[in-house]
Amino acid sequence: MDGGTGLAKEATLAKLSKQAEGLTGAPLLEFARETFGDRLAVVSSFAAESAVLLHLVARVDPGIPVIFLETGKHFPETLMYRDRLVGRLRLSDVRSVRPQPAEVEESDPDGRLWASSTDMCCHLRKVLPLERALTGFDAWVTGRKRFQGGTRKKLGGIERDGGRFKINPLAAWSKDEIDAAFAESGLPRHPLVAEGYPSIGCLPCTRRPAEGEDERAGRWAGQTKTECGIHKVWWAQSGDGSSI
C-alpha cells in the first residue's frame, strides 16, 4: 500500500482510522495484515508484556516479520525470554537487529555511551537499526498501551509515523485485560516481572520503580526522557513528546 506523502498520508490515515473504528486486539491486527500485506512488520522488545501482542501475532499469522532490537545491552533474562517465546508461539520470522559495528566503534568504543548520553546511545542502538530494518515496510505494529502513561496516554489504534503507519492493537487495553490475557493463554511472564520490574529496557537504564511510581518510572530514572526514541525523534526526548 502506498499512501504517498504529506497531505496524502494524512488522508490515508483518516481513511484507515475510519475503516478500523472500534477495532482492537486481534481484529485490528487482522485489519492491518489485510491492508498492508507483506509490508507489515511487528516491533517487539520481548519485555514485560510483549507476550500478549506476540500471542495475537501467532494467532493472526506467525509468519509476520517480528523485529527485535538487539542493542547488546539487554538483561540476559530478556534474551532467554525471547527465545522461549519464539519457540512457544512458533514465530517463524523473528529478526534480531543489531547496530552497525562501524557505527558502534566510532560512537561508543568503550560501550559506555549510555552513561554520558542516553539519547545518543538509544539513537545508535535502536533508532538507526530500526530505520534500516523497516526499509520496505509501510506499517509496523507496537505493543504500547495508554495505561503506561506519559506520552502514551492518548495513543490511537492507528498513527502516522513519518512515512509509515503505526498500528497499536493494545492501545485501549487496560492492565486488567493484559493480566487476563496472560492467565487465559498460559503465557509465561518475563522472569524480571516477579523481581519487581514492570517495564524492562536495557540493563544500564532500567531499575525497579519505587512503590507508588508509574510503571515506567524505572526507565531512565532521574531524567525527563520517557521513550527510547523509536516513537519520537531522539533529540526531542526532553521536549513536548511530539511524534516523528
PDB file of C-alpha atoms in Angstrom:
ATOM      1  CA  MET A   1       0.000   0.000   0.000  1.00  0.00           C
ATOM      2  CA  ASP A   2       1.373   3.412  -0.954  1.00  0.00           C
ATOM      3  CA  GLY A   3      -0.181   6.313   0.919  1.00  0.00           C
ATOM      4  CA  GLY A   4       2.142   8.901  -0.643  1.00  0.00           C
ATOM      5  CA  THR A   5       3.492  11.753   1.449  1.00  0.00           C
ATOM      6  CA  GLY A   6       2.269  14.872   3.246  1.00  0.00           C
ATOM      7  CA  LEU A   7      -1.448  15.515   2.829  1.00  0.00           C
ATOM      8  CA  ALA A   8      -1.912  12.189   1.054  1.00  0.00           C
ATOM      9  CA  LYS A   9      -0.587  10.405   4.131  1.00  0.00           C
ATOM     10  CA  GLU A  10      -2.971  12.358   6.365  1.00  0.00           C
ATOM     11  CA  ALA A  11      -5.889  11.453   4.107  1.00  0.00           C
ATOM     12  CA  THR A  12      -4.870   7.804   4.162  1.00  0.00           C
ATOM     13  CA  LEU A  13      -4.620   7.873   7.966  1.00  0.00           C
ATOM     14  CA  ALA A  14      -8.121   9.317   8.238  1.00  0.00           C
ATOM     15  CA  LYS A  15      -9.451   6.662   5.867  1.00  0.00           C
ATOM     16  CA  LEU A  16      -7.744   3.812   7.714  1.00  0.00           C
ATOM     17  CA  SER A  17      -8.880   5.114  11.087  1.00  0.00           C
ATOM     18  CA  LYS A  18     -12.476   5.220   9.884  1.00  0.00           C
ATOM     19  CA  GLN A  19     -12.268   1.709   8.433  1.00  0.00           C
ATOM     20  CA  ALA A  20     -10.745   0.353  11.645  1.00  0.00           C
ATOM     21  CA  GLU A  21     -13.013   2.281  14.007  1.00  0.00           C
ATOM     22  CA  GLY A  22     -13.847   0.191  17.060  1.00  0.00           C
ATOM     23  CA  LEU A  23     -11.273  -2.496  16.275  1.00  0.00           C
ATOM     24  CA  THR A  24      -8.758  -3.550  18.919  1.00  0.00           C
ATOM     25  CA  GLY A  25      -6.604  -6.584  19.662  1.00  0.00           C
ATOM     26  CA  ALA A  26      -6.597  -9.383  17.079  1.00  0.00           C
ATOM     27  CA  PRO A  27      -9.259  -7.767  14.822  1.00  0.00           C
ATOM     28  CA  LEU A  28      -7.141  -4.625  14.455  1.00  0.00           C
ATOM     29  CA  LEU A  29      -4.055  -6.722  13.746  1.00  0.00           C
ATOM     30  CA  GLU A  30      -6.017  -8.711  11.153  1.00  0.00           C
ATOM     31  CA  PHE A  31      -7.154  -5.448   9.546  1.00  0.00           C
ATOM     32  CA  ALA A  32      -3.538  -4.273   9.346  1.00  0.00           C
ATOM     33  CA  ARG A  33      -2.411  -7.571   7.822  1.00  0.00           C
ATOM     34  CA  GLU A  34      -5.151  -7.425   5.199  1.00  0.00           C
ATOM     35  CA  THR A  35      -4.406  -3.776   4.449  1.00  0.00           C
ATOM     36  CA  PHE A  36      -0.611  -3.827   4.287  1.00  0.00           C
ATOM     37  CA  GLY A  37       0.073  -7.472   3.467  1.00  0.00           C
ATOM     38  CA  ASP A  38       3.771  -8.324   3.348  1.00  0.00           C
ATOM     39  CA  ARG A  39       4.654  -4.686   4.020  1.00  0.00           C
ATOM     40  CA  LEU A  40       3.640  -5.001   7.675  1.00  0.00           C
ATOM     41  CA  ALA A  41       6.139  -5.770  10.465  1.00  0.00           C
ATOM     42  CA  VAL A  42       5.905  -6.103  14.236  1.00  0.00           C
ATOM     43  CA  VAL A  43       8.465  -4.480  16.540  1.00  0.00           C
ATOM     44  CA  SER A  44       8.807  -6.203  19.905  1.00  0.00           C
ATOM     45  CA  SER A  45      11.096  -5.705  22.889  1.00  0.00           C
ATOM     46  CA  PHE A  46      10.244  -9.163  24.291  1.00  0.00           C
ATOM     47  CA  ALA A  47       9.832  -7.418  27.618  1.00  0.00           C
ATOM     48  CA  ALA A  48       7.279  -7.387  30.442  1.00  0.00           C
ATOM     49  CA  GLU A  49       4.021  -7.532  28.464  1.00  0.00           C
ATOM     50  CA  SER A  50       5.276  -8.382  24.978  1.00  0.00           C
ATOM     51  CA  ALA A  51       3.926 -11.925  25.063  1.00  0.00           C
ATOM     52  CA  VAL A  52       0.332 -10.680  24.770  1.00  0.00           C
ATOM     53  CA  LEU A  53       0.937  -8.910  21.462  1.00  0.00           C
ATOM     54  CA  LEU A  54       3.082 -11.765  20.158  1.00  0.00           C
ATOM     55  CA  HIS A  55       0.327 -14.229  21.036  1.00  0.00           C
ATOM     56  CA  LEU A  56      -2.039 -12.188  18.850  1.00  0.00           C
ATOM     57  CA  VAL A  57       0.557 -12.230  16.064  1.00  0.00           C
ATOM     58  CA  ALA A  58       0.816 -16.018  16.307  1.00  0.00           C
ATOM     59  CA  ARG A  59      -2.974 -16.298  16.018  1.00  0.00           C
ATOM     60  CA  VAL A  60      -3.259 -13.962  13.037  1.00  0.00           C
ATOM     61  CA  ASP A  61      -0.135 -15.059  11.141  1.00  0.00           C
ATOM     62  CA  PRO A  62       3.027 -16.415  12.809  1.00  0.00           C
ATOM     63  CA  GLY A  63       4.935 -15.518   9.647  1.00  0.00           C
ATOM     64  CA  ILE A  64       4.587 -11.749  10.104  1.00  0.00           C
ATOM     65  CA  PRO A  65       8.147 -10.406  10.488  1.00  0.00           C
ATOM     66  CA  VAL A  66       8.969  -9.574  14.115  1.00  0.00           C
ATOM     67  CA  ILE A  67      11.848  -7.143  14.645  1.00  0.00           C
ATOM     68  CA  PHE A  68      13.804  -7.296  17.905  1.00  0.00           C
ATOM     69  CA  LEU A  69      16.387  -4.577  18.511  1.00  0.00           C
ATOM     70  CA  GLU A  70      19.403  -6.404  19.895  1.00  0.00           C
ATOM     71  CA  THR A  71      21.173  -3.455  21.479  1.00  0.00           C
ATOM     72  CA  GLY A  72      23.892  -5.507  23.140  1.00  0.00           C
ATOM     73  CA  LYS A  73      22.735  -4.045  26.472  1.00  0.00           C
ATOM     74  CA  HIS A  74      19.734  -6.224  27.290  1.00  0.00           C
ATOM     75  CA  PHE A  75      19.295  -8.194  30.501  1.00  0.00           C
ATOM     76  CA  PRO A  76      20.320 -11.831  29.888  1.00  0.00           C
ATOM     77  CA  GLU A  77      16.825 -12.760  31.049  1.00  0.00           C
ATOM     78  CA  THR A  78      15.323 -10.830  28.136  1.00  0.00           C
ATOM     79  CA  LEU A  79      17.317 -12.782  25.574  1.00  0.00           C
ATOM     80  CA  MET A  80      16.336 -16.089  27.173  1.00  0.00           C
ATOM     81  CA  TYR A  81      12.705 -14.984  27.311  1.00  0.00           C
ATOM     82  CA  ARG A  82      12.819 -14.022  23.626  1.00  0.00           C
ATOM     83  CA  ASP A  83      14.000 -17.482  22.654  1.00  0.00           C
ATOM     84  CA  ARG A  84      11.401 -19.135  24.884  1.00  0.00           C
ATOM     85  CA  LEU A  85       8.521 -17.135  23.405  1.00  0.00           C
ATOM     86  CA  VAL A  86       9.654 -17.650  19.814  1.00  0.00           C
ATOM     87  CA  GLY A  87       9.615 -21.403  20.365  1.00  0.00           C
ATOM     88  CA  ARG A  88       6.369 -21.398  22.342  1.00  0.00           C
ATOM     89  CA  LEU A  89       4.465 -19.298  19.791  1.00  0.00           C
ATOM     90  CA  ARG A  90       6.201 -20.761  16.722  1.00  0.00           C
ATOM     91  CA  LEU A  91       7.001 -17.361  15.292  1.00  0.00           C
ATOM     92  CA  SER A  92       8.794 -18.078  12.040  1.00  0.00           C
ATOM     93  CA  ASP A  93      10.375 -14.750  11.068  1.00  0.00           C
ATOM     94  CA  VAL A  94      11.981 -13.098  14.088  1.00  0.00           C
ATOM     95  CA  ARG A  95      14.791 -10.731  13.129  1.00  0.00           C
ATOM     96  CA  SER A  96      17.299  -9.714  15.806  1.00  0.00           C
ATOM     97  CA  VAL A  97      18.702  -6.445  14.507  1.00  0.00           C
ATOM     98  CA  ARG A  98      21.999  -5.068  15.808  1.00  0.00           C
ATOM     99  CA  PRO A  99      23.652  -1.665  15.375  1.00  0.00           C
ATOM    100  CA  GLN A 100      26.314  -1.386  12.688  1.00  0.00           C
ATOM    101  CA  PRO A 101      29.722  -2.399  14.143  1.00  0.00           C
ATOM    102  CA  ALA A 102      31.463   0.542  12.466  1.00  0.00           C
ATOM    103  CA  GLU A 103      28.976   2.993  13.996  1.00  0.00           C
ATOM    104  CA  VAL A 104      29.406   1.438  17.436  1.00  0.00           C
ATOM    105  CA  GLU A 105      33.193   1.602  17.117  1.00  0.00           C
ATOM    106  CA  GLU A 106      33.018   5.264  16.149  1.00  0.00           C
ATOM    107  CA  SER A 107      30.402   6.475  18.665  1.00  0.00           C
ATOM    108  CA  ASP A 108      30.630   4.021  21.561  1.00  0.00           C
ATOM    109  CA  PRO A 109      34.026   2.268  21.509  1.00  0.00           C
ATOM    110  CA  ASP A 110      34.034   1.519  25.252  1.00  0.00           C
ATOM    111  CA  GLY A 111      30.354   0.545  25.398  1.00  0.00           C
ATOM    112  CA  ARG A 112      29.530   3.235  27.971  1.00  0.00           C
ATOM    113  CA  LEU A 113      27.813   5.853  25.834  1.00  0.00           C
ATOM    114  CA  TRP A 114      24.683   5.312  27.932  1.00  0.00           C
ATOM    115  CA  ALA A 115      26.495   6.860  30.922  1.00  0.00           C
ATOM    116  CA  SER A 116      27.123  10.178  29.154  1.00  0.00           C
ATOM    117  CA  SER A 117      24.200  10.420  26.719  1.00  0.00           C
ATOM    118  CA  THR A 118      21.236   8.062  26.884  1.00  0.00           C
ATOM    119  CA  ASP A 119      19.721   9.865  23.885  1.00  0.00           C
ATOM    120  CA  MET A 120      22.722   9.169  21.681  1.00  0.00           C
ATOM    121  CA  CYS A 121      23.024   5.602  22.941  1.00  0.00           C
ATOM    122  CA  CYS A 122      19.383   4.878  22.072  1.00  0.00           C
ATOM    123  CA  HIS A 123      19.808   6.588  18.716  1.00  0.00           C
ATOM    124  CA  LEU A 124      22.828   4.429  17.914  1.00  0.00           C
ATOM    125  CA  ARG A 125      21.476   1.129  19.210  1.00  0.00           C
ATOM    126  CA  LYS A 126      17.743   1.430  18.499  1.00  0.00           C
ATOM    127  CA  VAL A 127      16.669   4.294  16.236  1.00  0.00           C
ATOM    128  CA  LEU A 128      19.176   3.760  13.412  1.00  0.00           C
ATOM    129  CA  PRO A 129      18.928  -0.071  13.389  1.00  0.00           C
ATOM    130  CA  LEU A 130      15.124   0.075  13.361  1.00  0.00           C
ATOM    131  CA  GLU A 131      15.019   2.538  10.497  1.00  0.00           C
ATOM    132  CA  ARG A 132      17.189   0.175   8.456  1.00  0.00           C
ATOM    133  CA  ALA A 133      15.139  -2.856   9.494  1.00  0.00           C
ATOM    134  CA  LEU A 134      11.879  -1.170   8.439  1.00  0.00           C
ATOM    135  CA  THR A 135      13.094  -0.499   4.911  1.00  0.00           C
ATOM    136  CA  GLY A 136      10.464  -1.899   2.578  1.00  0.00           C
ATOM    137  CA  PHE A 137       7.663  -1.848   5.153  1.00  0.00           C
ATOM    138  CA  ASP A 138       4.715   0.558   5.033  1.00  0.00           C
ATOM    139  CA  ALA A 139       3.484  -0.047   8.580  1.00  0.00           C
ATOM    140  CA  TRP A 140       4.637  -1.506  11.871  1.00  0.00           C
ATOM    141  CA  VAL A 141       2.902  -2.852  14.941  1.00  0.00           C
ATOM    142  CA  THR A 142       3.706  -1.893  18.526  1.00  0.00           C
ATOM    143  CA  GLY A 143       2.556  -3.166  21.916  1.00  0.00           C
ATOM    144  CA  ARG A 144       2.130   0.245  23.568  1.00  0.00           C
ATOM    145  CA  LYS A 145      -0.840   0.884  25.862  1.00  0.00           C
ATOM    146  CA  ARG A 146      -2.433   4.090  27.132  1.00  0.00           C
ATOM    147  CA  PHE A 147      -2.307   2.973  30.749  1.00  0.00           C
ATOM    148  CA  GLN A 148       1.501   3.033  30.586  1.00  0.00           C
ATOM    149  CA  GLY A 149       1.253   6.794  30.953  1.00  0.00           C
ATOM    150  CA  GLY A 150       3.494   9.587  29.734  1.00  0.00           C
ATOM    151  CA  THR A 151       3.212  10.332  26.026  1.00  0.00           C
ATOM    152  CA  ARG A 152       1.228   7.103  25.589  1.00  0.00           C
ATOM    153  CA  LYS A 153      -1.935   8.335  27.325  1.00  0.00           C
ATOM    154  CA  LYS A 154      -3.563   9.462  24.078  1.00  0.00           C
ATOM    155  CA  LEU A 155      -2.491   6.616  21.810  1.00  0.00           C
ATOM    156  CA  GLY A 156      -4.722   5.841  18.870  1.00  0.00           C
ATOM    157  CA  GLY A 157      -5.172   2.457  17.248  1.00  0.00           C
ATOM    158  CA  ILE A 158      -3.516   3.745  14.076  1.00  0.00           C
ATOM    159  CA  GLU A 159      -0.995   6.573  13.856  1.00  0.00           C
ATOM    160  CA  ARG A 160       1.078   8.206  11.188  1.00  0.00           C
ATOM    161  CA  ASP A 161       4.802   7.871  11.881  1.00  0.00           C
ATOM    162  CA  GLY A 162       6.786   9.829   9.318  1.00  0.00           C
ATOM    163  CA  GLY A 163       6.464   7.969   6.055  1.00  0.00           C
ATOM    164  CA  ARG A 164       4.877   4.910   7.656  1.00  0.00           C
ATOM    165  CA  PHE A 165       1.845   3.971   9.707  1.00  0.00           C
ATOM    166  CA  LYS A 166       1.979   2.564  13.205  1.00  0.00           C
ATOM    167  CA  ILE A 167      -0.597   0.068  14.471  1.00  0.00           C
ATOM    168  CA  ASN A 168      -1.318  -0.228  18.202  1.00  0.00           C
ATOM    169  CA  PRO A 169      -3.657  -3.201  18.770  1.00  0.00           C
ATOM    170  CA  LEU A 170      -3.379  -2.975  22.563  1.00  0.00           C
ATOM    171  CA  ALA A 171      -3.663   0.814  22.903  1.00  0.00           C
ATOM    172  CA  ALA A 172      -7.069   0.719  24.605  1.00  0.00           C
ATOM    173  CA  TRP A 173      -6.423  -2.380  26.718  1.00  0.00           C
ATOM    174  CA  SER A 174      -6.345  -1.996  30.494  1.00  0.00           C
ATOM    175  CA  LYS A 175      -3.816  -3.519  32.860  1.00  0.00           C
ATOM    176  CA  ASP A 176      -6.510  -5.978  33.974  1.00  0.00           C
ATOM    177  CA  GLU A 177      -7.106  -7.058  30.371  1.00  0.00           C
ATOM    178  CA  ILE A 178      -3.392  -7.658  29.862  1.00  0.00           C
ATOM    179  CA  ASP A 179      -3.251  -9.744  33.058  1.00  0.00           C
ATOM    180  CA  ALA A 180      -6.328 -11.676  31.968  1.00  0.00           C
ATOM    181  CA  ALA A 181      -4.726 -12.430  28.597  1.00  0.00           C
ATOM    182  CA  PHE A 182      -1.705 -13.909  30.356  1.00  0.00           C
ATOM    183  CA  ALA A 183      -3.933 -16.009  32.600  1.00  0.00           C
ATOM    184  CA  GLU A 184      -6.202 -17.271  29.814  1.00  0.00           C
ATOM    185  CA  SER A 185      -3.376 -18.177  27.426  1.00  0.00           C
ATOM    186  CA  GLY A 186      -0.964 -19.590  29.985  1.00  0.00           C
ATOM    187  CA  LEU A 187       1.766 -17.412  28.533  1.00  0.00           C
ATOM    188  CA  PRO A 188       4.948 -17.189  30.619  1.00  0.00           C
ATOM    189  CA  ARG A 189       5.866 -13.876  32.195  1.00  0.00           C
ATOM    190  CA  HIS A 190       9.239 -12.233  31.723  1.00  0.00           C
ATOM    191  CA  PRO A 191      11.303 -13.519  34.690  1.00  0.00           C
ATOM    192  CA  LEU A 192      12.158  -9.989  35.859  1.00  0.00           C
ATOM    193  CA  VAL A 193       8.494  -9.104  36.393  1.00  0.00           C
ATOM    194  CA  ALA A 194       8.466 -11.273  39.514  1.00  0.00           C
ATOM    195  CA  GLU A 195      11.505  -9.320  40.729  1.00  0.00           C
ATOM    196  CA  GLY A 196       9.658  -6.006  40.601  1.00  0.00           C
ATOM    197  CA  TYR A 197      10.318  -4.782  37.056  1.00  0.00           C
ATOM    198  CA  PRO A 198       7.000  -3.845  35.391  1.00  0.00           C
ATOM    199  CA  SER A 199       8.803  -2.167  32.463  1.00  0.00           C
ATOM    200  CA  ILE A 200      12.039  -3.589  31.099  1.00  0.00           C
ATOM    201  CA  GLY A 201      14.528  -1.996  28.752  1.00  0.00           C
ATOM    202  CA  CYS A 202      18.306  -2.160  28.548  1.00  0.00           C
ATOM    203  CA  LEU A 203      20.078  -3.192  31.743  1.00  0.00           C
ATOM    204  CA  PRO A 204      22.084   0.026  32.392  1.00  0.00           C
ATOM    205  CA  CYS A 205      18.997   2.241  32.101  1.00  0.00           C
ATOM    206  CA  THR A 206      16.363   0.176  33.941  1.00  0.00           C
ATOM    207  CA  ARG A 207      15.673  -0.015  37.673  1.00  0.00           C
ATOM    208  CA  ARG A 208      12.768  -1.154  39.826  1.00  0.00           C
ATOM    209  CA  PRO A 209      10.190   1.632  40.320  1.00  0.00           C
ATOM    210  CA  ALA A 210       9.590   2.705  43.897  1.00  0.00           C
ATOM    211  CA  GLU A 211       6.219   1.977  45.478  1.00  0.00           C
ATOM    212  CA  GLY A 212       3.564   4.289  44.056  1.00  0.00           C
ATOM    213  CA  GLU A 213       5.595   5.289  40.994  1.00  0.00           C
ATOM    214  CA  ASP A 214       4.386   4.970  37.413  1.00  0.00           C
ATOM    215  CA  GLU A 215       5.348   1.582  35.981  1.00  0.00           C
ATOM    216  CA  ARG A 216       7.762   3.226  33.518  1.00  0.00           C
ATOM    217  CA  ALA A 217       9.417   5.338  36.226  1.00  0.00           C
ATOM    218  CA  GLY A 218      12.273   2.862  36.339  1.00  0.00           C
ATOM    219  CA  ARG A 219      13.267   3.654  32.763  1.00  0.00           C
ATOM    220  CA  TRP A 220      15.983   6.339  32.527  1.00  0.00           C
ATOM    221  CA  ALA A 221      15.268   7.211  36.160  1.00  0.00           C
ATOM    222  CA  GLY A 222      16.117  10.777  37.144  1.00  0.00           C
ATOM    223  CA  GLN A 223      15.806  12.048  33.569  1.00  0.00           C
ATOM    224  CA  THR A 224      12.981  13.702  31.662  1.00  0.00           C
ATOM    225  CA  LYS A 225      13.469  11.041  28.988  1.00  0.00           C
ATOM    226  CA  THR A 226      10.493   8.686  28.746  1.00  0.00           C
ATOM    227  CA  GLU A 227      10.976   6.956  25.374  1.00  0.00           C
ATOM    228  CA  CYS A 228      13.975   5.368  23.696  1.00  0.00           C
ATOM    229  CA  GLY A 229      13.480   7.360  20.511  1.00  0.00           C
ATOM    230  CA  ILE A 230      11.791   4.925  18.148  1.00  0.00           C
ATOM    231  CA  HIS A 231       8.436   6.506  18.989  1.00  0.00           C
ATOM    232  CA  LYS A 232       9.583  10.115  18.699  1.00  0.00           C
ATOM    233  CA  VAL A 233      12.666  11.888  17.408  1.00  0.00           C
ATOM    234  CA  TRP A 234      15.653  11.201  19.650  1.00  0.00           C
ATOM    235  CA  TRP A 235      16.655  14.864  20.010  1.00  0.00           C
ATOM    236  CA  ALA A 236      13.215  15.774  21.390  1.00  0.00           C
ATOM    237  CA  GLN A 237      13.297  13.342  24.320  1.00  0.00           C
ATOM    238  CA  SER A 238      13.108  16.162  26.858  1.00  0.00           C
ATOM    239  CA  GLY A 239      10.707  18.220  24.720  1.00  0.00           C
ATOM    240  CA  ASP A 240       6.973  18.081  24.235  1.00  0.00           C
ATOM    241  CA  GLY A 241       6.697  14.457  23.164  1.00  0.00           C
ATOM    242  CA  SER A 242       5.835  15.219  19.570  1.00  0.00           C
ATOM    243  CA  SER A 243       5.648  12.198  17.291  1.00  0.00           C
ATOM    244  CA  ILE A 244       8.046  11.657  14.436  1.00  0.00           C
TER     245      ILE A 244
END
